[in-house]
Amino acid sequence: MNQKTKEAYDIQYECIDKIKLLADEWSMQAGRPIVANVTTFGCQMNARDSEKLRGILNKAGFQDTENEDDADIVIYNTCTVRDNANQHVFGRLGHLNGVKRNKKDMIIGLCGCMMQEPHIVEKVKKSYPFVDLIFGTHNLYAFPELLLKVLTDRKRVIDVRDRTEVFPEHLPVVRKYPFKSGVNIMYGCNNFCTYCIVPYVRGREVSRTPEEILAEVKRLADDGVIEVMLLGQNVNSYGKTLEHPMSFAELLLRVCEVPGIERVRFMTSHPKDLSDELIEAMAKNEKICPHLHLPVQAGSSRLLKRMNRHYDREHYMELVRKLRERMPDISLTTDIIVGFPGETEEDFEETLSLVREVGYDSAFTFIYSKRTGTPAAGYPDQVPDKVAHERLTKLLAEVKERAEERCARFTGQTMDVLVEELNREPGLVTGRTPHNIVVHLPGDETMIGKIIPVKLVRCLGFYYIGEPA
Ligand code: SAH
Ligand code: SF4
Ligand code: F3S
């Protein structure tokens, strides 16, 4: 940790201590514990950031609650990748306003990607005056300092930066699952796909050093974590700009060597940077899960070019061929956008045919959403909503058909399942195979966090019913 970072964190930890005194006082007055709720929108990176927000709140003396209506402090960690994510946040803020009317001490905070957009901050300032705190993705580490300010001044605090000076790496963390964890290996994105807002709200790509990452993985393993998910917007370009460059494949292998780590996953892989070295590493190392999320976005090379994806259909299909050659039963999943500006019926047919050819285990499918400030928002040939919706329906049917066929390929086999939680159905637990396929099986809470061999008895669409082998 450099001097500047150390000083920044010393201040944050001092603020946590000060908040704790205020929280204790608040609790005494109220005659009950003070509770906080953090709600996450968006991707795995936001989920990991929320674990840090929760860690801070917890260390500062607030108890966690799932129910925001009961909470004294509510933080929304927002996403702005598509407009429906934004609408969702505004809808829920409307509801919170009602809750706060009967609870005047309640603190409402907004952070995350949406807050990096000036027009959103303006809208919140104008139309949602009951929001007490606004901060962005670049100063997550300063949450203690900002919250303390809200608590002492009882005035609205807004602090959004346009670049990161201190990474949120030395904060307390409360993990959702004791046995698995995300680990950021890089921040930001340099790719500027023409539809995407992420580079604007998360800033430029920066890789963490392998030493820092491995130290974090070791700490996690010592704390009972057996599965890690390495996180970045484009993990395949990891390490290229480090002082001592290291490839993503090398990093993966180093992570696998950390004692106690049984499974390693990663997200997201950009097809343009997927190397043969990575395919080899996956094929050779048992701890690297045989699942690759490889967003294709579209099946038409013409559209991929307009999206600035830096690969074409042929290149993508060649990657799929190589992956399947080395790992015949690998799970492949993807992201697809329909209704990108200029998408013709022929382009869309190419997406359908690609889905048919690849045979994904599952796919996240999205209708193109116009994001202010991105190049595609200015493209003249926007696709009408109705057409985009029709295409989405067709695409979903295609994905489903192929995914169901794919999922059934393991029927009758025995596989290691990491049991993650109790099922809503009494007497059942739910876990995942290395291929990331969900399995429900008879069991109880003593099995949670353990890897056990399970016979995959029956495939029901996208998941299995299994029994301990
Ligand atoms: N970095 C990852 C993706 C992160 S965003 C990658 O490049 O693979 C997750 C997904 O959201 C993207 O893969 C894309 O399919 C979708 N997405 C991003 N911007 C979008 C937009 N403007 N409209 C619709 N979907 C979008
Ligand atoms: Fe967005 Fe493209 Fe970066 Fe992914 S790689 S976050 S889609 S700009
Ligand atoms: Fe959303 Fe930000 Fe992730 S825009 S998808 S939460 S990086």
Coordinates of C-alpha atoms and ligand atoms in Angstrom, one line a residue:
M1 CA 0.0 0.0 0.0
N2 CA 1.5 3.4 -0.9
Q3 CA 1.6 6.3 1.5
K4 CA -1.3 8.1 -0.1
T5 CA -3.5 5.0 0.0
K6 CA -2.5 4.3 3.6
E7 CA -3.5 7.9 4.7
A8 CA -6.8 7.6 2.9
Y9 CA -7.6 4.4 4.7
D10 CA -6.5 5.7 8.1
I11 CA -9.1 8.5 7.7
Q12 CA -11.8 6.0 6.7
Y13 CA -11.1 3.7 9.7
E14 CA -11.2 6.8 12.0
C15 CA -14.5 7.7 10.5
I16 CA -15.9 4.2 11.1
D17 CA -14.9 4.6 14.8
K18 CA -16.7 7.9 15.0
I19 CA -19.8 6.6 13.3
K20 CA -19.9 3.8 15.8
L21 CA -20.1 6.2 18.7
L22 CA -23.0 8.0 16.9
A23 CA -24.7 4.7 16.1
D24 CA -24.5 3.6 19.7
E25 CA -26.1 6.8 20.8
W26 CA -28.8 6.5 18.2
S27 CA -29.5 3.0 19.3
M28 CA -29.7 4.0 23.0
Q29 CA -32.2 6.7 22.1
A30 CA -34.3 4.5 19.9
G31 CA -34.1 1.6 22.4
R32 CA -33.3 -0.9 19.7
P33 CA -30.5 -1.8 17.3
I34 CA -30.1 0.5 14.3
V35 CA -30.4 -1.4 11.1
A36 CA -29.1 -0.9 7.5
N37 CA -30.0 -2.3 4.1
V38 CA -27.8 -2.3 1.1
T39 CA -29.6 -3.2 -2.2
T40 CA -27.5 -4.1 -5.2
F41 CA -28.5 -3.6 -8.8
G42 CA -26.3 -4.7 -11.7
C43 CA -23.3 -7.0 -12.1
Q44 CA -21.0 -9.1 -10.0
M45 CA -18.7 -6.1 -9.5
N46 CA -21.5 -4.1 -7.9
A47 CA -22.3 -7.2 -5.8
R48 CA -18.7 -7.3 -4.6
D49 CA -18.8 -3.5 -3.9
S50 CA -21.9 -4.0 -1.9
E51 CA -20.2 -6.5 0.3
K52 CA -17.8 -3.7 1.2
L53 CA -20.6 -1.2 1.9
R54 CA -22.1 -3.8 4.2
G55 CA -18.7 -4.5 5.8
I56 CA -18.4 -0.8 6.7
L57 CA -21.9 -0.5 8.0
N58 CA -21.5 -3.6 10.1
K59 CA -18.2 -2.4 11.6
A60 CA -19.8 0.9 12.3
G61 CA -22.3 -0.8 14.5
F62 CA -25.4 -1.2 12.2
Q63 CA -27.2 -4.5 11.9
D64 CA -28.0 -5.8 8.5
T65 CA -31.6 -6.2 7.3
E66 CA -33.0 -7.6 4.1
N67 CA -36.1 -5.5 4.4
E68 CA -35.5 -1.8 3.4
D69 CA -38.8 -0.7 4.9
D70 CA -37.4 -1.6 8.4
A71 CA -34.1 0.0 7.8
D72 CA -32.7 3.2 9.3
I73 CA -30.1 3.4 6.6
V74 CA -30.8 2.4 3.0
I75 CA -28.1 2.4 0.3
Y76 CA -28.9 1.6 -3.3
N77 CA -25.8 0.5 -5.2
T78 CA -27.1 1.3 -8.7
C79 CA -26.5 0.1 -12.3
T80 CA -27.0 2.0 -15.5
V81 CA -26.2 -0.5 -18.1
R82 CA -29.7 -0.5 -19.5
D83 CA -32.5 2.0 -18.9
N84 CA -34.7 -0.5 -17.1
A85 CA -32.1 -0.7 -14.3
N86 CA -32.5 3.1 -13.9
Q87 CA -36.3 3.0 -13.9
H88 CA -36.2 0.3 -11.3
V89 CA -34.1 2.6 -9.0
F90 CA -36.4 5.6 -9.5
G91 CA -39.5 3.4 -8.9
R92 CA -38.1 2.1 -5.6
L93 CA -37.0 5.6 -4.5
G94 CA -40.7 6.7 -4.9
H95 CA -41.6 4.0 -2.5
L96 CA -38.8 4.9 0.0
N97 CA -40.1 8.5 0.1
G98 CA -43.3 7.2 1.6
V99 CA -41.4 5.1 4.1
K100 CA -39.2 8.0 5.1
R101 CA -42.2 10.3 5.8
N102 CA -43.0 8.2 8.8
K103 CA -39.3 7.9 9.9
K104 CA -37.7 11.3 9.7
D105 CA -34.2 10.1 10.9
M106 CA -34.0 7.6 8.0
I107 CA -30.9 8.0 5.8
I108 CA -31.1 7.2 2.1
G109 CA -27.9 6.9 0.0
L110 CA -27.3 6.3 -3.6
C111 CA -24.0 5.1 -5.1
G112 CA -22.7 3.1 -8.0
C113 CA -22.7 3.5 -11.8
M114 CA -25.9 5.6 -12.2
M115 CA -24.4 8.3 -10.0
Q116 CA -21.5 8.8 -12.4
E117 CA -23.9 10.3 -14.9
P118 CA -24.4 14.1 -14.3
H119 CA -27.9 14.2 -15.7
I120 CA -29.0 11.5 -13.1
V121 CA -27.5 13.4 -10.2
E122 CA -29.3 16.5 -11.4
K123 CA -32.6 14.6 -11.5
V124 CA -32.1 13.2 -8.0
K125 CA -31.2 16.6 -6.7
K126 CA -34.3 18.2 -8.2
S127 CA -37.0 15.5 -7.9
Y128 CA -35.8 13.3 -5.0
P129 CA -34.8 15.9 -2.2
F130 CA -35.2 13.2 0.5
V131 CA -32.0 11.4 -0.7
D132 CA -29.3 12.3 1.8
L133 CA -26.1 10.9 0.2
I134 CA -24.8 10.5 -3.3
F135 CA -21.4 9.2 -4.3
G136 CA -20.0 7.3 -7.3
T137 CA -17.9 4.4 -8.3
H138 CA -14.6 6.2 -8.0
N139 CA -14.9 7.0 -4.3
L140 CA -16.5 3.9 -2.8
Y141 CA -13.6 3.7 -0.4
A142 CA -14.7 7.1 1.1
F143 CA -18.2 5.8 2.2
P144 CA -17.3 6.0 5.9
E145 CA -16.2 9.7 5.6
L146 CA -19.3 10.6 3.6
L147 CA -21.7 8.8 5.9
L148 CA -20.1 10.4 8.9
K149 CA -20.7 13.8 7.3
V150 CA -24.4 13.0 6.7
L151 CA -24.8 11.9 10.3
T152 CA -23.1 14.9 11.9
D153 CA -24.3 17.7 9.6
R154 CA -27.7 16.1 8.8
K155 CA -27.5 17.8 5.4
R156 CA -27.4 16.3 2.0
V157 CA -23.9 15.2 0.9
I158 CA -23.0 14.8 -2.8
D159 CA -19.5 13.7 -3.8
V160 CA -19.0 12.2 -7.3
R161 CA -15.5 12.0 -8.8
D162 CA -14.4 11.5 -12.4
R163 CA -11.4 9.3 -11.6
T164 CA -10.2 6.7 -9.1
E165 CA -7.3 7.7 -6.9
V166 CA -7.8 5.0 -4.2
F167 CA -9.1 1.6 -5.0
P168 CA -11.7 0.0 -2.6
E169 CA -9.4 -2.8 -1.5
H170 CA -8.7 -2.4 2.2
L171 CA -12.3 -2.0 3.5
P172 CA -14.1 -4.4 5.9
V173 CA -16.2 -6.9 4.0
V174 CA -19.3 -8.9 4.9
R175 CA -19.6 -11.7 2.4
K176 CA -23.0 -13.0 1.2
Y177 CA -21.6 -16.5 1.2
P178 CA -18.9 -17.6 3.7
F179 CA -17.5 -20.2 1.3
K180 CA -17.3 -18.3 -1.9
S181 CA -16.3 -14.8 -2.9
G182 CA -15.7 -12.5 -5.9
V183 CA -12.2 -11.0 -6.2
N184 CA -11.6 -7.9 -8.3
I185 CA -8.6 -8.4 -10.5
M186 CA -9.1 -5.2 -12.5
Y187 CA -11.3 -2.2 -12.6
G188 CA -12.8 -0.2 -15.5
C189 CA -13.0 -0.9 -19.2
N190 CA -11.1 0.4 -22.2
N191 CA -13.2 -1.2 -24.9
F192 CA -15.9 1.3 -25.7
C193 CA -18.3 -1.0 -27.3
T194 CA -20.5 1.6 -29.1
Y195 CA -23.7 0.7 -27.1
C196 CA -22.1 0.5 -23.6
I197 CA -22.0 3.0 -20.8
V198 CA -19.6 1.1 -18.5
P199 CA -16.3 2.7 -19.7
Y200 CA -17.8 6.1 -19.0
V201 CA -19.1 5.2 -15.5
R202 CA -16.3 2.9 -14.3
G203 CA -13.3 4.7 -15.9
R204 CA -10.2 3.3 -17.6
E205 CA -9.0 -0.2 -17.2
V206 CA -6.5 -0.9 -14.4
S207 CA -5.1 -4.3 -13.3
R208 CA -4.3 -5.0 -9.7
T209 CA -0.9 -6.5 -9.1
P210 CA -0.7 -10.3 -8.8
E211 CA 0.8 -9.9 -5.3
E212 CA -2.2 -8.0 -4.1
I213 CA -4.7 -10.4 -5.7
L214 CA -3.0 -13.5 -4.4
A215 CA -2.7 -12.0 -0.9
E216 CA -6.5 -11.3 -1.0
V217 CA -7.2 -14.9 -2.2
K218 CA -5.1 -16.3 0.6
R219 CA -6.9 -14.2 3.2
L220 CA -10.2 -15.4 1.8
A221 CA -9.0 -19.0 1.8
D222 CA -7.8 -18.7 5.4
D223 CA -11.3 -17.4 6.2
G224 CA -13.0 -20.5 4.8
V225 CA -13.5 -19.5 1.1
I226 CA -13.2 -22.5 -1.3
E227 CA -14.4 -20.9 -4.5
V228 CA -13.3 -17.6 -6.0
M229 CA -14.7 -15.8 -8.9
L230 CA -12.1 -13.4 -10.5
L231 CA -13.9 -10.3 -11.6
G232 CA -13.3 -7.8 -14.4
Q233 CA -15.1 -6.4 -17.4
N234 CA -12.5 -8.0 -19.7
V235 CA -10.4 -10.4 -17.7
N236 CA -8.6 -11.6 -20.8
S237 CA -6.7 -8.4 -21.1
Y238 CA -5.5 -8.7 -17.4
G239 CA -2.0 -7.7 -16.7
K240 CA -1.0 -6.2 -20.0
T241 CA -0.2 -2.8 -18.5
L242 CA 1.4 -3.9 -15.3
E243 CA 5.0 -2.9 -14.6
H244 CA 5.8 -6.6 -14.7
P245 CA 3.2 -7.9 -17.2
M246 CA 1.4 -11.1 -16.4
S247 CA -1.2 -12.9 -18.6
F248 CA -4.6 -13.8 -17.2
A249 CA -3.8 -17.5 -17.7
E250 CA -0.7 -17.2 -15.5
L251 CA -2.7 -15.4 -12.9
L252 CA -5.4 -18.1 -12.9
L253 CA -2.8 -20.8 -12.4
R254 CA -1.3 -18.9 -9.5
V255 CA -4.7 -18.5 -7.9
C256 CA -5.3 -22.3 -8.2
E257 CA -2.2 -22.9 -6.2
V258 CA -3.5 -21.0 -3.1
P259 CA -4.0 -23.7 -0.4
G260 CA -7.7 -24.2 0.4
I261 CA -9.0 -22.9 -3.0
E262 CA -10.9 -25.7 -4.7
R263 CA -12.7 -23.9 -7.5
V264 CA -11.8 -20.9 -9.6
R265 CA -14.3 -19.1 -11.9
F266 CA -13.9 -15.8 -13.7
M267 CA -16.0 -13.2 -15.5
T268 CA -16.2 -11.7 -18.1
S269 CA -14.2 -12.9 -21.0
H270 CA -14.1 -10.7 -24.1
P271 CA -13.7 -12.9 -27.2
K272 CA -11.2 -10.5 -28.8
D273 CA -8.6 -11.3 -26.1
L274 CA -9.3 -15.0 -25.4
S275 CA -5.9 -16.7 -25.8
D276 CA -4.8 -20.3 -26.6
E277 CA -2.9 -20.1 -23.4
L278 CA -6.1 -19.6 -21.4
I279 CA -7.8 -22.5 -23.2
E280 CA -4.8 -24.7 -22.3
A281 CA -4.8 -23.5 -18.7
M282 CA -8.6 -24.3 -18.4
A283 CA -8.2 -27.7 -20.0
K284 CA -5.2 -28.7 -17.8
N285 CA -6.2 -27.5 -14.4
E286 CA -9.0 -29.2 -12.6
K287 CA -9.7 -26.3 -10.3
I288 CA -10.6 -24.0 -13.1
C289 CA -14.2 -24.6 -13.7
P290 CA -15.1 -25.8 -17.2
H291 CA -17.5 -22.9 -17.8
L292 CA -16.9 -19.9 -20.0
H293 CA -19.1 -16.9 -20.2
L294 CA -18.2 -15.5 -23.6
P295 CA -20.5 -12.7 -24.6
V296 CA -21.1 -12.7 -28.4
Q297 CA -23.6 -9.8 -28.5
A298 CA -24.6 -10.5 -32.2
G299 CA -24.2 -13.1 -34.9
S300 CA -23.6 -10.7 -37.8
S301 CA -20.1 -9.6 -38.5
R302 CA -21.4 -6.3 -39.9
L303 CA -23.2 -5.5 -36.6
L304 CA -20.2 -6.7 -34.5
K305 CA -18.1 -4.1 -36.4
R306 CA -20.7 -1.4 -35.7
M307 CA -20.6 -2.5 -32.0
N308 CA -16.8 -2.0 -32.0
R309 CA -16.3 -5.5 -30.7
H310 CA -13.1 -6.2 -32.5
Y311 CA -14.0 -9.8 -33.6
D312 CA -16.3 -11.2 -36.3
R313 CA -18.5 -14.2 -36.4
E314 CA -15.8 -16.4 -37.9
H315 CA -13.4 -15.6 -35.2
Y316 CA -15.9 -16.3 -32.5
M317 CA -16.9 -19.6 -34.0
E318 CA -13.2 -20.5 -34.2
L319 CA -12.9 -19.9 -30.5
V320 CA -15.9 -22.1 -29.8
R321 CA -14.4 -24.8 -32.0
K322 CA -11.0 -24.6 -30.1
L323 CA -12.7 -24.6 -26.7
R324 CA -14.8 -27.7 -27.5
E325 CA -11.9 -29.5 -29.1
R326 CA -9.9 -29.2 -25.8
M327 CA -12.9 -29.5 -23.5
P328 CA -15.8 -31.3 -25.2
D329 CA -18.3 -30.9 -22.4
I330 CA -17.4 -27.3 -21.5
S331 CA -20.4 -25.1 -20.6
L332 CA -20.7 -22.0 -22.7
T333 CA -22.9 -19.0 -21.8
T334 CA -23.3 -15.7 -23.4
D335 CA -24.9 -12.2 -23.6
I336 CA -26.8 -11.2 -26.7
I337 CA -28.3 -7.8 -27.6
V338 CA -31.2 -7.5 -30.1
G339 CA -32.4 -4.3 -31.7
F340 CA -29.0 -2.7 -31.9
P341 CA -29.3 0.3 -34.3
G342 CA -29.3 -0.8 -37.9
E343 CA -30.0 -4.4 -37.1
T344 CA -31.8 -5.8 -40.1
E345 CA -33.9 -9.0 -40.3
E346 CA -30.8 -10.7 -42.0
D347 CA -28.5 -9.6 -39.1
F348 CA -31.0 -11.0 -36.6
E349 CA -31.3 -14.3 -38.5
E350 CA -27.5 -14.5 -38.2
T351 CA -27.8 -14.2 -34.4
L352 CA -30.4 -17.0 -34.4
S353 CA -28.2 -19.2 -36.5
L354 CA -25.2 -18.6 -34.3
V355 CA -27.2 -19.6 -31.2
R356 CA -28.2 -22.7 -33.0
E357 CA -24.7 -23.5 -34.1
V358 CA -23.0 -22.8 -30.8
G359 CA -25.6 -24.4 -28.5
Y360 CA -25.3 -22.3 -25.3
D361 CA -25.9 -23.7 -21.9
S362 CA -27.7 -20.4 -21.2
A363 CA -27.7 -16.8 -22.5
F364 CA -28.6 -13.4 -21.1
T365 CA -30.6 -11.7 -23.8
F366 CA -31.2 -8.0 -23.8
I367 CA -33.1 -5.5 -25.9
Y368 CA -30.8 -2.7 -26.9
S369 CA -31.1 0.3 -24.6
K370 CA -30.0 3.7 -25.7
R371 CA -27.4 5.1 -23.3
T372 CA -26.8 8.9 -23.3
G373 CA -23.3 9.8 -24.4
T374 CA -22.5 6.5 -26.2
P375 CA -21.8 6.5 -30.0
A376 CA -24.7 4.2 -30.8
A377 CA -27.2 6.5 -29.1
G378 CA -26.6 8.9 -32.0
Y379 CA -27.0 6.3 -34.8
P380 CA -29.9 7.3 -37.0
D381 CA -31.3 3.8 -37.7
Q382 CA -32.8 2.9 -34.3
V383 CA -34.9 -0.3 -34.4
P384 CA -38.6 0.2 -33.4
D385 CA -39.5 -1.3 -30.0
K386 CA -42.1 -3.6 -31.4
V387 CA -39.5 -5.2 -33.8
A388 CA -37.0 -5.5 -31.0
H389 CA -39.5 -7.2 -28.7
E390 CA -40.5 -9.7 -31.4
R391 CA -36.9 -10.5 -32.0
L392 CA -36.3 -11.0 -28.3
T393 CA -39.2 -13.5 -28.1
K394 CA -37.8 -15.5 -31.1
L395 CA -34.3 -15.5 -29.7
L396 CA -35.5 -16.6 -26.2
A397 CA -37.2 -19.6 -27.8
E398 CA -34.1 -20.6 -29.7
V399 CA -31.8 -20.2 -26.7
K400 CA -34.2 -22.3 -24.6
E401 CA -34.5 -25.1 -27.0
R402 CA -30.7 -25.5 -27.4
A403 CA -30.0 -25.0 -23.7
E404 CA -32.4 -27.7 -22.6
E405 CA -30.8 -30.2 -25.0
R406 CA -27.4 -29.2 -23.6
C407 CA -28.3 -29.3 -20.0
A408 CA -29.4 -33.0 -20.3
R409 CA -26.0 -34.1 -21.4
F410 CA -24.9 -35.0 -17.8
T411 CA -27.9 -37.2 -16.9
G412 CA -26.9 -40.2 -14.9
Q413 CA -23.4 -38.9 -14.2
T414 CA -21.9 -38.2 -10.8
M415 CA -20.4 -34.7 -10.3
D416 CA -19.0 -32.6 -7.5
V417 CA -21.6 -30.2 -6.3
L418 CA -20.8 -27.2 -4.1
V419 CA -23.9 -26.9 -1.9
E420 CA -24.7 -23.2 -1.6
E421 CA -28.1 -22.8 0.2
L422 CA -31.2 -24.3 1.5
N423 CA -33.9 -24.7 -1.1
R424 CA -37.3 -23.1 -0.6
E425 CA -38.7 -26.6 -0.8
P426 CA -38.1 -28.1 2.7
G427 CA -35.7 -31.0 2.9
L428 CA -33.8 -29.9 -0.3
V429 CA -30.5 -28.0 -0.8
T430 CA -29.2 -26.3 -3.9
G431 CA -25.7 -26.2 -5.3
R432 CA -23.7 -26.0 -8.5
T433 CA -21.6 -28.3 -10.5
P434 CA -18.2 -27.2 -11.9
H435 CA -20.1 -26.5 -15.2
N436 CA -22.2 -24.0 -13.2
I437 CA -25.4 -26.1 -13.5
V438 CA -27.8 -25.8 -10.7
V439 CA -28.7 -29.0 -8.8
H440 CA -31.3 -29.6 -6.2
L441 CA -30.8 -32.5 -3.9
P442 CA -32.1 -33.9 -0.5
G443 CA -30.1 -32.4 2.3
D444 CA -29.8 -30.0 5.2
E445 CA -27.9 -26.9 6.3
T446 CA -24.9 -29.0 7.5
M447 CA -24.0 -29.6 3.8
I448 CA -23.8 -25.8 3.0
G449 CA -20.3 -24.8 1.8
K450 CA -19.2 -28.4 1.2
I451 CA -18.4 -30.0 -2.1
I452 CA -20.0 -33.4 -2.4
P453 CA -20.4 -36.0 -5.2
V454 CA -23.9 -36.0 -6.5
K455 CA -25.6 -38.3 -9.0
L456 CA -27.5 -36.1 -11.5
V457 CA -30.7 -38.1 -11.7
R458 CA -33.1 -36.0 -13.7
C459 CA -32.8 -32.9 -15.9
L460 CA -35.7 -30.5 -15.6
G461 CA -35.0 -27.9 -18.3
F462 CA -32.0 -25.9 -17.0
Y463 CA -31.3 -27.7 -13.7
Y464 CA -31.1 -31.1 -12.2
I465 CA -32.6 -33.1 -9.4
G466 CA -29.8 -35.1 -7.9
E467 CA -29.0 -37.4 -5.0
P468 CA -25.8 -37.7 -2.9
A469 CA -23.7 -40.4 -4.6
Ligands
SAH1 N1 -17.8 -6.5 -20.1 C1 -18.7 -7.4 -20.4 C2 -20.2 -7.0 -20.3 C3 -20.7 -6.1 -19.2 S1 -22.3 -5.5 -19.4 C4 -18.5 -7.9 -21.9 O1 -18.1 -7.1 -22.7 O2 -18.7 -9.0 -22.2 C5 -23.2 -6.9 -19.5 C6 -24.0 -7.1 -20.8 O3 -25.0 -6.1 -20.9 C7 -23.3 -6.9 -22.1 O4 -22.6 -8.1 -22.4 C8 -24.3 -6.6 -23.1 O5 -24.9 -7.8 -23.6 C9 -25.4 -5.9 -22.2 N2 -25.4 -4.5 -22.5 C10 -24.5 -3.5 -22.3 N3 -24.9 -2.3 -22.7 C11 -26.2 -2.5 -23.2 C12 -27.1 -1.7 -23.8 N4 -26.9 -0.4 -24.0 N5 -28.3 -2.2 -24.2 C13 -28.6 -3.5 -24.0 N6 -27.7 -4.4 -23.4 C14 -26.5 -3.9 -23.1
SF4_2 FE1 -19.1 -2.6 -22.1 FE2 -17.8 -3.6 -24.1 FE3 -16.5 -2.8 -21.8 FE4 -18.1 -5.0 -21.8 S1 -16.2 -4.7 -23.0 S2 -18.0 -3.4 -20.3 S3 -19.7 -4.4 -23.2 S4 -17.6 -1.5 -23.3
F3S3 FE1 -24.2 -2.1 -14.3 FE2 -22.1 -0.7 -13.5 FE3 -22.0 -3.4 -13.6 S1 -23.5 -0.2 -15.1 S2 -23.5 -3.9 -15.2 S3 -23.3 -2.2 -12.3 S4 -20.4 -2.0 -14.1

